[in-house]
Amino acid sequence: MPFSNFTNLYQLTVVITQSHTIARFANRQDADDHLRFLRQTIPNGGFDLFFEPPDDIKRKL
């Protein structure tokens, strides 16, 4: 499986009235760091972190 299939597996989403992806990250640590920063600066923001599996794994499910 090429490396390009594993990029941007984590997405940071803000939930207001609908769900909107605001950033994507290749690794969990970067996503957690950005989420921590957003929660510190906007405490009532309603941010969530999701894992999105690669497309070939999604097809197997």
mmCIF file of N, CA and C in Angstrom:
data_model
loop_
_atom_site.group_PDB
_atom_site.id
_atom_site.type_symbol
_atom_site.label_atom_id
_atom_site.label_comp_id
_atom_site.label_asym_id
_atom_site.label_seq_id
_atom_site.Cartn_x
_atom_site.Cartn_y
_atom_site.Cartn_z
ATOM 1 N N MET A 1 0.851 -1.182 0.000
ATOM 2 C CA MET A 1 0.000 0.000 0.000
ATOM 3 C C MET A 1 0.890 1.236 0.000
ATOM 4 N N PRO A 2 0.712 2.145 -0.944
ATOM 5 C CA PRO A 2 1.538 3.349 -1.001
ATOM 6 C C PRO A 2 1.345 4.248 0.219
ATOM 7 N N PHE A 3 2.395 5.010 0.520
ATOM 8 C CA PHE A 3 2.340 5.926 1.668
ATOM 9 C C PHE A 3 1.242 6.957 1.501
ATOM 10 N N SER A 4 0.940 7.356 0.264
ATOM 11 C CA SER A 4 -0.067 8.401 0.040
ATOM 12 C C SER A 4 -1.436 8.002 0.568
ATOM 13 N N ASN A 5 -1.697 6.700 0.699
ATOM 14 C CA ASN A 5 -2.982 6.251 1.239
ATOM 15 C C ASN A 5 -3.089 6.504 2.736
ATOM 16 N N PHE A 6 -1.966 6.745 3.400
ATOM 17 C CA PHE A 6 -1.983 6.919 4.844
ATOM 18 C C PHE A 6 -1.857 8.377 5.268
ATOM 19 N N THR A 7 -1.899 9.310 4.357
ATOM 20 C CA THR A 7 -1.804 10.712 4.729
ATOM 21 C C THR A 7 -3.175 11.239 5.107
ATOM 22 N N ASN A 8 -3.193 12.161 6.047
ATOM 23 C CA ASN A 8 -4.422 12.829 6.488
ATOM 24 C C ASN A 8 -5.490 11.868 7.002
ATOM 25 N N LEU A 9 -5.086 10.997 7.911
ATOM 26 C CA LEU A 9 -6.023 10.032 8.465
ATOM 27 C C LEU A 9 -6.866 10.608 9.594
ATOM 28 N N TYR A 10 -6.378 11.655 10.237
ATOM 29 C CA TYR A 10 -7.096 12.254 11.358
ATOM 30 C C TYR A 10 -7.702 13.573 10.927
ATOM 31 N N GLN A 11 -8.951 13.786 11.289
ATOM 32 C CA GLN A 11 -9.578 15.056 10.943
ATOM 33 C C GLN A 11 -10.133 15.709 12.193
ATOM 34 N N LEU A 12 -9.969 17.015 12.261
ATOM 35 C CA LEU A 12 -10.457 17.824 13.361
ATOM 36 C C LEU A 12 -11.732 18.487 12.888
ATOM 37 N N THR A 13 -12.790 18.308 13.631
ATOM 38 C CA THR A 13 -14.111 18.756 13.204
ATOM 39 C C THR A 13 -14.714 19.676 14.245
ATOM 40 N N VAL A 14 -15.352 20.743 13.794
ATOM 41 C CA VAL A 14 -16.102 21.617 14.686
ATOM 42 C C VAL A 14 -17.581 21.313 14.469
ATOM 43 N N VAL A 15 -18.294 21.176 15.572
ATOM 44 C CA VAL A 15 -19.717 20.859 15.504
ATOM 45 C C VAL A 15 -20.490 22.045 16.067
ATOM 46 N N ILE A 16 -21.191 22.749 15.202
ATOM 47 C CA ILE A 16 -22.041 23.867 15.631
ATOM 48 C C ILE A 16 -23.476 23.397 15.415
ATOM 49 N N THR A 17 -24.023 23.637 14.260
ATOM 50 C CA THR A 17 -25.319 23.049 13.918
ATOM 51 C C THR A 17 -25.112 21.884 12.955
ATOM 52 N N GLN A 18 -23.975 21.906 12.237
ATOM 53 C CA GLN A 18 -23.579 20.818 11.349
ATOM 54 C C GLN A 18 -22.111 20.516 11.618
ATOM 55 N N SER A 19 -21.668 19.397 11.128
ATOM 56 C CA SER A 19 -20.276 19.002 11.289
ATOM 57 C C SER A 19 -19.446 19.537 10.132
ATOM 58 N N HIS A 20 -18.341 20.220 10.444
ATOM 59 C CA HIS A 20 -17.448 20.782 9.437
ATOM 60 C C HIS A 20 -16.013 20.383 9.753
ATOM 61 N N THR A 21 -15.340 19.782 8.797
ATOM 62 C CA THR A 21 -13.929 19.456 8.969
ATOM 63 C C THR A 21 -13.124 20.736 8.805
ATOM 64 N N ILE A 22 -12.307 21.047 9.801
ATOM 65 C CA ILE A 22 -11.520 22.273 9.741
ATOM 66 C C ILE A 22 -10.037 22.011 9.499
ATOM 67 N N ALA A 23 -9.585 20.773 9.711
ATOM 68 C CA ALA A 23 -8.182 20.449 9.458
ATOM 69 C C ALA A 23 -8.029 18.937 9.359
ATOM 70 N N ARG A 24 -7.002 18.503 8.649
ATOM 71 C CA ARG A 24 -6.659 17.083 8.544
ATOM 72 C C ARG A 24 -5.183 16.921 8.875
ATOM 73 N N PHE A 25 -4.844 15.808 9.515
ATOM 74 C CA PHE A 25 -3.480 15.580 9.965
ATOM 75 C C PHE A 25 -3.035 14.174 9.614
ATOM 76 N N ALA A 26 -1.747 14.015 9.349
ATOM 77 C CA ALA A 26 -1.190 12.721 8.993
ATOM 78 C C ALA A 26 -0.918 11.852 10.215
ATOM 79 N N ASN A 27 -0.763 12.470 11.397
ATOM 80 C CA ASN A 27 -0.507 11.649 12.580
ATOM 81 C C ASN A 27 -1.323 12.145 13.767
ATOM 82 N N ARG A 28 -1.499 11.262 14.712
ATOM 83 C CA ARG A 28 -2.362 11.524 15.867
ATOM 84 C C ARG A 28 -1.803 12.622 16.770
ATOM 85 N N GLN A 29 -0.498 12.656 16.935
ATOM 86 C CA GLN A 29 0.105 13.642 17.832
ATOM 87 C C GLN A 29 -0.148 15.066 17.347
ATOM 88 N N ASP A 30 0.011 15.318 16.054
ATOM 89 C CA ASP A 30 -0.255 16.653 15.514
ATOM 90 C C ASP A 30 -1.718 17.034 15.692
ATOM 91 N N ALA A 31 -2.607 16.073 15.457
ATOM 92 C CA ALA A 31 -4.038 16.338 15.616
ATOM 93 C C ALA A 31 -4.375 16.646 17.072
ATOM 94 N N ASP A 32 -3.816 15.873 18.003
ATOM 95 C CA ASP A 32 -4.059 16.125 19.433
ATOM 96 C C ASP A 32 -3.510 17.482 19.872
ATOM 97 N N ASP A 33 -2.332 17.850 19.379
ATOM 98 C CA ASP A 33 -1.743 19.146 19.728
ATOM 99 C C ASP A 33 -2.613 20.300 19.236
ATOM 100 N N HIS A 34 -3.104 20.192 18.019
ATOM 101 C CA HIS A 34 -3.941 21.252 17.476
ATOM 102 C C HIS A 34 -5.281 21.317 18.208
ATOM 103 N N LEU A 35 -5.828 20.170 18.525
ATOM 104 C CA LEU A 35 -7.084 20.122 19.276
ATOM 105 C C LEU A 35 -6.911 20.759 20.659
ATOM 106 N N ARG A 36 -5.804 20.466 21.321
ATOM 107 C CA ARG A 36 -5.521 21.053 22.635
ATOM 108 C C ARG A 36 -5.433 22.584 22.536
ATOM 109 N N PHE A 37 -4.753 23.075 21.516
ATOM 110 C CA PHE A 37 -4.642 24.523 21.304
ATOM 111 C C PHE A 37 -6.019 25.152 21.082
ATOM 112 N N LEU A 38 -6.826 24.544 20.220
ATOM 113 C CA LEU A 38 -8.153 25.101 19.944
ATOM 114 C C LEU A 38 -9.037 25.097 21.191
ATOM 115 N N ARG A 39 -8.967 24.033 21.963
ATOM 116 C CA ARG A 39 -9.788 23.969 23.184
ATOM 117 C C ARG A 39 -9.341 24.983 24.222
ATOM 118 N N GLN A 40 -8.048 25.332 24.232
ATOM 119 C CA GLN A 40 -7.565 26.356 25.158
ATOM 120 C C GLN A 40 -7.991 27.747 24.713
ATOM 121 N N THR A 41 -7.972 27.998 23.410
ATOM 122 C CA THR A 41 -8.302 29.329 22.915
ATOM 123 C C THR A 41 -9.803 29.543 22.731
ATOM 124 N N ILE A 42 -10.538 28.480 22.437
ATOM 125 C CA ILE A 42 -11.999 28.568 22.246
ATOM 126 C C ILE A 42 -12.635 27.452 23.087
ATOM 127 N N PRO A 43 -12.802 27.669 24.393
ATOM 128 C CA PRO A 43 -13.260 26.601 25.295
ATOM 129 C C PRO A 43 -14.630 26.013 24.941
ATOM 130 N N ASN A 44 -15.527 26.807 24.400
ATOM 131 C CA ASN A 44 -16.873 26.309 24.087
ATOM 132 C C ASN A 44 -17.023 26.009 22.595
ATOM 133 N N GLY A 45 -15.944 25.638 21.937
ATOM 134 C CA GLY A 45 -15.958 25.453 20.494
ATOM 135 C C GLY A 45 -16.624 24.188 19.998
ATOM 136 N N GLY A 46 -16.681 23.147 20.793
ATOM 137 C CA GLY A 46 -17.286 21.899 20.361
ATOM 138 C C GLY A 46 -16.446 21.165 19.326
ATOM 139 N N PHE A 47 -15.148 21.003 19.570
ATOM 140 C CA PHE A 47 -14.249 20.348 18.631
ATOM 141 C C PHE A 47 -14.158 18.865 18.941
ATOM 142 N N ASP A 48 -14.057 18.052 17.891
ATOM 143 C CA ASP A 48 -13.895 16.608 18.034
ATOM 144 C C ASP A 48 -12.820 16.135 17.072
ATOM 145 N N LEU A 49 -12.196 15.019 17.416
ATOM 146 C CA LEU A 49 -11.163 14.423 16.588
ATOM 147 C C LEU A 49 -11.668 13.072 16.101
ATOM 148 N N PHE A 50 -11.551 12.819 14.800
ATOM 149 C CA PHE A 50 -12.018 11.570 14.219
ATOM 150 C C PHE A 50 -10.894 10.898 13.457
ATOM 151 N N PHE A 51 -10.907 9.585 13.454
ATOM 152 C CA PHE A 51 -9.979 8.802 12.645
ATOM 153 C C PHE A 51 -10.713 8.365 11.387
ATOM 154 N N GLU A 52 -10.099 8.606 10.234
ATOM 155 C CA GLU A 52 -10.696 8.197 8.963
ATOM 156 C C GLU A 52 -9.788 7.150 8.328
ATOM 157 N N PRO A 53 -10.237 5.904 8.250
ATOM 158 C CA PRO A 53 -9.373 4.857 7.679
ATOM 159 C C PRO A 53 -9.153 5.067 6.181
ATOM 160 N N PRO A 54 -8.064 4.517 5.641
ATOM 161 C CA PRO A 54 -7.801 4.632 4.204
ATOM 162 C C PRO A 54 -8.936 4.012 3.388
ATOM 163 N N ASP A 55 -9.067 4.439 2.132
ATOM 164 C CA ASP A 55 -10.165 3.997 1.275
ATOM 165 C C ASP A 55 -10.207 2.484 1.078
ATOM 166 N N ASP A 56 -9.058 1.838 0.916
ATOM 167 C CA ASP A 56 -9.089 0.399 0.678
ATOM 168 C C ASP A 56 -9.584 -0.371 1.899
ATOM 169 N N ILE A 57 -9.342 0.142 3.083
ATOM 170 C CA ILE A 57 -9.860 -0.495 4.299
ATOM 171 C C ILE A 57 -11.364 -0.236 4.409
ATOM 172 N N LYS A 58 -11.816 0.950 4.018
ATOM 173 C CA LYS A 58 -13.242 1.252 4.038
ATOM 174 C C LYS A 58 -14.024 0.298 3.135
ATOM 175 N N ARG A 59 -13.458 -0.035 1.977
ATOM 176 C CA ARG A 59 -14.131 -0.934 1.039
ATOM 177 C C ARG A 59 -14.283 -2.337 1.599
ATOM 178 N N LYS A 60 -13.363 -2.752 2.467
ATOM 179 C CA LYS A 60 -13.424 -4.102 3.044
ATOM 180 C C LYS A 60 -14.479 -4.212 4.140
ATOM 181 N N LEU A 61 -14.863 -3.088 4.718
ATOM 182 C CA LEU A 61 -15.826 -3.123 5.829
ATOM 183 C C LEU A 61 -17.224 -3.373 5.389
#
